[in-house]
XYZ file of C-alpha atoms in Angstrom:
380
model
C -42.475 -124.431 -42.703
C -43.401 -127.686 -41.027
C -40.171 -129.368 -42.150
C -38.175 -126.479 -40.748
C -39.952 -126.854 -37.404
C -39.126 -130.566 -37.411
C -35.461 -129.781 -38.049
C -35.433 -127.255 -35.214
C -37.084 -129.772 -32.892
C -34.430 -132.348 -33.752
C -31.673 -129.835 -33.141
C -33.181 -128.993 -29.760
C -33.337 -132.698 -28.927
C -29.678 -133.104 -29.824
C -28.730 -130.151 -27.634
C -30.668 -131.637 -24.706
C -28.865 -134.946 -25.205
C -25.476 -133.210 -25.258
C -26.243 -131.191 -22.128
C -27.597 -134.143 -20.159
C -24.656 -136.331 -21.152
C -22.265 -133.804 -19.675
C -24.230 -132.836 -16.559
C -25.866 -136.035 -15.299
C -22.618 -137.740 -14.184
C -21.636 -134.774 -11.998
C -23.883 -135.517 -8.975
C -22.767 -139.150 -9.030
C -19.137 -138.090 -9.165
C -19.519 -135.615 -6.309
C -21.427 -138.096 -4.176
C -18.877 -140.865 -4.615
C -15.762 -138.717 -4.316
C -13.638 -139.527 -1.267
C -11.765 -136.920 0.783
C -9.288 -134.986 -1.370
C -10.841 -136.607 -4.441
C -10.473 -133.366 -6.330
C -6.760 -133.295 -5.514
C -5.767 -136.364 -7.464
C -2.392 -135.976 -9.126
C -2.604 -134.354 -12.536
C -0.833 -137.189 -14.300
C -3.285 -139.709 -12.819
C -6.539 -137.965 -13.681
C -8.881 -139.476 -16.240
C -7.887 -138.238 -19.710
C -11.339 -139.105 -21.105
C -13.144 -136.330 -19.257
C -12.699 -133.563 -21.837
C -12.624 -135.590 -25.061
C -16.272 -136.808 -25.035
C -17.613 -133.328 -24.350
C -15.616 -131.904 -27.238
C -16.974 -134.632 -29.531
C -20.565 -133.983 -28.431
C -20.228 -130.228 -28.884
C -18.605 -130.739 -32.288
C -21.420 -133.067 -33.344
C -23.986 -130.527 -32.182
C -22.342 -127.723 -34.180
C -22.123 -129.971 -37.239
C -25.809 -130.881 -36.898
C -26.838 -127.218 -36.709
C -24.714 -126.333 -39.744
C -25.969 -129.322 -41.760
C -29.626 -128.634 -40.913
C -29.225 -124.982 -41.815
C -27.579 -125.841 -45.139
C -30.182 -128.414 -46.173
C -33.192 -126.419 -44.963
C -32.202 -123.262 -46.845
C -31.151 -125.147 -50.007
C -27.539 -124.008 -49.829
C -26.266 -127.352 -51.171
C -27.113 -129.418 -54.199
C -27.313 -133.174 -54.709
C -23.546 -133.621 -54.405
C -23.484 -131.523 -51.265
C -26.377 -133.474 -49.751
C -24.578 -136.758 -50.417
C -21.418 -135.372 -48.816
C -23.397 -134.233 -45.786
C -25.020 -137.663 -45.593
C -21.619 -139.398 -45.516
C -20.292 -136.937 -42.949
C -23.417 -137.453 -40.861
C -22.871 -141.215 -40.828
C -19.263 -140.725 -39.751
C -20.361 -138.288 -37.053
C -22.964 -140.722 -35.733
C -20.385 -143.514 -35.587
C -17.942 -141.251 -33.750
C -20.571 -140.055 -31.268
C -21.826 -143.572 -30.516
C -18.283 -144.909 -30.070
C -17.258 -142.096 -27.755
C -20.519 -142.304 -25.834
C -20.132 -146.041 -25.185
C -16.587 -145.504 -23.930
C -17.725 -142.601 -21.808
C -20.473 -144.663 -20.200
C -17.804 -147.163 -19.157
C -15.646 -144.403 -17.678
C -18.676 -142.969 -15.848
C -19.341 -146.401 -14.351
C -15.820 -146.279 -12.899
C -16.036 -142.611 -11.946
C -15.347 -142.015 -8.264
C -14.790 -145.696 -7.500
C -12.882 -145.760 -4.244
C -10.518 -148.559 -5.182
C -9.370 -146.640 -8.242
C -8.754 -143.460 -6.253
C -6.744 -145.359 -3.633
C -4.636 -147.018 -6.321
C -3.893 -143.655 -7.959
C -2.937 -142.001 -4.685
C -0.725 -144.957 -3.771
C 0.996 -144.846 -7.162
C 1.602 -141.091 -6.894
C 2.952 -141.465 -3.357
C 5.236 -144.320 -4.404
C 6.696 -142.204 -7.219
C 7.221 -139.267 -4.873
C 8.968 -141.535 -2.364
C 11.141 -143.030 -5.078
C 12.199 -139.591 -6.283
C 12.941 -138.490 -2.732
C 14.901 -141.703 -2.116
C 17.060 -140.995 -5.157
C 17.411 -137.317 -4.279
C 16.891 -137.006 -0.496
C 17.541 -133.267 -0.577
C 16.120 -132.496 -4.037
C 19.611 -132.492 -5.473
C 21.057 -130.311 -2.709
C 22.939 -131.043 0.498
C 21.810 -131.901 4.012
C 21.087 -128.813 6.097
C 23.029 -128.164 9.277
C 21.046 -127.659 12.448
C 20.395 -124.940 13.463
C 20.588 -123.028 10.156
C 22.893 -120.036 10.022
C 22.647 -116.792 8.095
C 20.129 -114.063 7.344
C 16.521 -115.168 7.012
C 14.170 -114.286 4.163
C 10.392 -114.646 4.260
C 7.489 -115.326 1.951
C 4.912 -112.631 1.262
C 1.982 -115.069 1.219
C 0.603 -117.928 3.281
C 0.014 -121.441 2.039
C 1.905 -124.625 1.309
C 5.281 -124.861 -0.342
C 4.455 -126.673 -3.581
C 7.672 -126.530 -5.573
C 11.210 -125.203 -5.330
C 13.257 -124.198 -8.372
C 16.572 -125.618 -7.206
C 18.386 -124.640 -10.410
C 17.344 -120.993 -10.007
C 18.472 -120.940 -6.379
C 21.791 -122.501 -7.338
C 22.266 -119.818 -9.984
C 21.540 -117.044 -7.486
C 23.854 -118.595 -4.900
C 26.662 -118.921 -7.427
C 26.214 -115.384 -8.736
C 26.186 -113.742 -5.307
C 28.657 -116.187 -3.706
C 26.468 -117.407 -0.880
C 24.868 -120.539 0.520
C 21.094 -120.968 0.818
C 19.457 -123.116 3.485
C 15.749 -123.859 3.132
C 13.635 -123.893 6.272
C 11.219 -126.468 4.860
C 10.576 -128.889 2.039
C 7.656 -129.110 -0.422
C 4.536 -129.675 1.651
C 5.616 -127.439 4.524
C 3.315 -124.706 5.765
C 4.545 -121.255 4.736
C 3.654 -118.034 6.554
C 5.037 -114.512 6.285
C 6.065 -114.662 9.952
C 8.176 -117.791 9.464
C 11.505 -117.845 7.615
C 11.361 -119.391 4.185
C 15.111 -119.920 4.249
C 18.461 -118.482 5.197
C 21.342 -117.035 3.194
C 24.961 -117.145 4.326
C 27.440 -115.142 2.190
C 30.889 -116.557 1.578
C 32.415 -113.168 2.381
C 31.376 -109.656 3.275
C 31.801 -108.364 -0.289
C 29.109 -110.561 -1.853
C 26.982 -107.532 -2.666
C 23.322 -106.740 -1.876
C 20.693 -109.319 -2.765
C 17.044 -108.583 -3.498
C 14.869 -111.078 -1.540
C 12.394 -110.967 -4.411
C 14.826 -112.968 -6.537
C 14.759 -115.742 -3.962
C 10.969 -115.699 -3.605
C 10.532 -116.258 -7.345
C 12.120 -119.695 -6.945
C 9.383 -120.820 -4.542
C 5.839 -121.755 -5.551
C 3.389 -121.287 -2.664
C -0.256 -122.305 -3.071
C -3.387 -123.021 -1.040
C -3.140 -126.810 -1.411
C -0.396 -129.406 -1.359
C 0.772 -131.387 -4.387
C 1.703 -135.021 -4.735
C 4.751 -134.792 -6.980
C 7.389 -133.500 -4.544
C 5.495 -134.140 -1.303
C 5.330 -137.852 -0.368
C 3.794 -137.015 3.008
C 0.724 -135.571 1.299
C -0.126 -138.972 -0.160
C 0.060 -140.489 3.324
C -2.294 -137.800 4.648
C -4.801 -138.430 1.852
C -4.734 -142.192 2.429
C -5.276 -141.611 6.149
C -8.271 -139.367 5.441
C -9.841 -141.985 3.172
C -9.289 -144.710 5.768
C -10.697 -142.576 8.604
C -13.775 -141.767 6.573
C -14.259 -145.471 5.875
C -14.059 -146.150 9.626
C -16.628 -143.473 10.500
C -19.941 -144.746 11.967
C -21.883 -143.448 8.987
C -19.918 -145.587 6.517
C -18.522 -148.441 8.664
C -16.249 -149.941 6.007
C -13.289 -151.567 7.791
C -12.348 -153.444 4.622
C -11.265 -150.201 2.951
C -9.123 -149.275 5.957
C -7.508 -152.724 5.925
C -6.763 -152.355 2.224
C -5.168 -148.945 2.806
C -3.025 -150.458 5.562
C -1.736 -152.831 2.908
C -0.937 -149.839 0.709
C 1.014 -148.232 3.546
C 2.968 -151.426 4.124
C 4.011 -151.506 0.483
C 5.020 -147.851 0.523
C 7.113 -147.999 3.682
C 8.594 -151.401 2.835
C 9.884 -149.924 -0.419
C 11.222 -146.914 1.462
C 13.085 -149.194 3.894
C 15.030 -150.858 1.083
C 18.383 -149.239 0.314
C 18.141 -147.389 -2.969
C 20.573 -145.725 -5.318
C 21.130 -142.065 -4.523
C 22.084 -139.613 -7.225
C 25.006 -137.259 -6.755
C 24.079 -133.763 -5.516
C 23.627 -131.231 -8.306
C 23.249 -128.066 -6.259
C 26.200 -127.747 -3.908
C 25.168 -124.352 -2.531
C 21.629 -125.347 -1.496
C 20.858 -127.124 1.779
C 17.561 -128.708 2.818
C 16.293 -130.412 5.977
C 15.792 -134.174 5.709
C 12.431 -135.894 5.386
C 11.566 -137.105 8.898
C 10.406 -140.728 9.150
C 8.708 -139.992 12.470
C 6.576 -137.318 10.821
C 5.686 -139.677 7.968
C 4.431 -142.285 10.434
C 2.504 -139.599 12.325
C 0.744 -138.595 9.108
C -1.040 -141.946 8.982
C -0.795 -144.469 11.812
C -2.068 -142.461 14.843
C -5.322 -141.610 13.058
C -5.945 -145.252 12.104
C -5.051 -146.409 15.617
C -7.580 -143.934 17.034
C -10.489 -144.641 14.686
C -9.844 -148.381 14.341
C -9.175 -149.179 17.991
C -12.676 -150.559 18.491
C -12.532 -152.906 15.479
C -10.478 -156.007 16.155
C -9.864 -156.735 12.478
C -8.428 -153.260 11.895
C -6.399 -153.290 15.114
C -4.957 -156.712 14.262
C -3.977 -155.633 10.772
C -2.422 -152.452 12.156
C -0.264 -154.484 14.548
C 0.709 -156.793 11.726
C 1.717 -153.971 9.381
C 3.732 -152.174 12.064
C 5.353 -155.446 13.109
C 6.414 -156.280 9.576
C 7.756 -152.759 9.051
C 9.682 -153.062 12.307
C 11.425 -156.150 10.968
C 12.152 -154.730 7.520
C 15.846 -154.250 8.301
C 15.866 -150.482 8.897
C 16.855 -149.708 12.494
C 15.180 -146.288 12.574
C 11.958 -147.655 11.096
C 11.994 -150.469 13.659
C 12.144 -147.946 16.503
C 9.353 -145.779 15.094
C 7.133 -148.758 14.247
C 7.566 -150.196 17.733
C 6.492 -146.917 19.335
C 3.365 -146.714 17.178
C 2.514 -150.375 17.788
C 2.713 -149.854 21.552
C 0.527 -146.737 21.373
C -2.042 -148.529 19.203
C -2.170 -151.390 21.707
C -2.736 -148.927 24.553
C -5.561 -147.250 22.643
C -7.305 -150.561 22.056
C -6.777 -151.636 25.671
C -8.495 -148.529 27.039
C -11.743 -149.415 25.277
C -14.313 -151.702 26.849
C -13.857 -154.346 24.219
C -14.379 -158.082 24.113
C -11.753 -159.643 26.416
C -10.756 -162.499 24.052
C -10.252 -159.973 21.252
C -7.952 -157.884 23.432
C -6.032 -161.000 24.433
C -5.597 -161.921 20.774
C -4.420 -158.400 19.989
C -1.870 -158.477 22.820
C -0.630 -161.837 21.569
C -0.220 -160.378 18.089
C 1.837 -157.528 19.515
C 3.927 -159.829 21.725
C 4.804 -162.172 18.878
C 6.280 -159.285 16.924
C 8.033 -157.319 19.629
C 8.603 -159.613 22.627
C 9.126 -163.066 21.124
C 11.014 -162.279 17.915
C 13.708 -164.836 18.674
C 11.223 -167.627 19.362
C 9.290 -167.157 16.120
C 10.319 -166.475 12.548
C 12.302 -163.327 13.309
C 9.346 -161.272 14.431
C 6.486 -163.186 12.825
C 3.452 -164.806 14.377
C 2.039 -168.326 14.714
C -0.641 -169.418 12.242
C -3.374 -169.130 14.869
C -2.716 -165.397 15.205
C -1.893 -164.424 11.646
C -5.312 -164.833 10.061
C -6.197 -161.156 10.030
């Protein structure tokens, strides 16, 4: 009886260990998670999260079964030896997985890792959109023509089945123009798209067939929505600049991420041939992409000279990346950021240095290295 009580006590201890191993990291993860931390792209989430728990639960079940078999004399000497070998293998597996899991917990919620994952997901989304600017369709004419159809639910447009829409358009001999792209806000009162028949004898079309090709959800996704990554990076940077955290270094690092993303977007890339000739989409607006990030950083970082200087530098470099449209948009944002900083009662020499940074990019491009800055200004 006493030995059975000892076995039960050991089993209870193992269950407590399994439960604590799975639950204790959760408060740390929630406390360290940045804005939108739960919305990391699926392909970039940690794959180790479910494997350790399955190993611990499996070890717990094996321990209960082994204790029950040995306590009730259900196995002989050969069976006991087999259980002993299996127990050793289980212990080795549990210890190995636990050590690896401790390392992953140490990196859980680390801000630098989250920023890197969001940047990588945004870069892939931008690359896909650069290769297929209209998701394989054609550029939409403005304003769109035809009969409108609406969504029955509110949310964000997460995904569009272009192949299904092309099949419907081919079958009913019509052209389909989408009112938005993945990431756009969808409401029942706003048109989801427009249909324009080739002739009057195209036949009736059930709007439900069109709605099935659209996935609408409560949150945005990274895969087909490059602007969402910019919004998430802006939220992380703004939180770092809040008075309660006061971490300008994180905001400066994110500005570097934005420079890499937009610099890659400014380079001419190879575009794939359109696959869906009956589907039209609006283009991705560069002005909107800049507005997703830079105004918020200019507002929250206006009082920090190191952030304001880096913002002017990033916008200046993007303005001289070779893309005429990006140069115009970057110049507008740089001027607005300078005005924001100038309206604050800041240190006069800092404001003078900031104005010099701006002038060297936008007013003295011919006198310097094509829009660069002298060494005395380019330290930030």
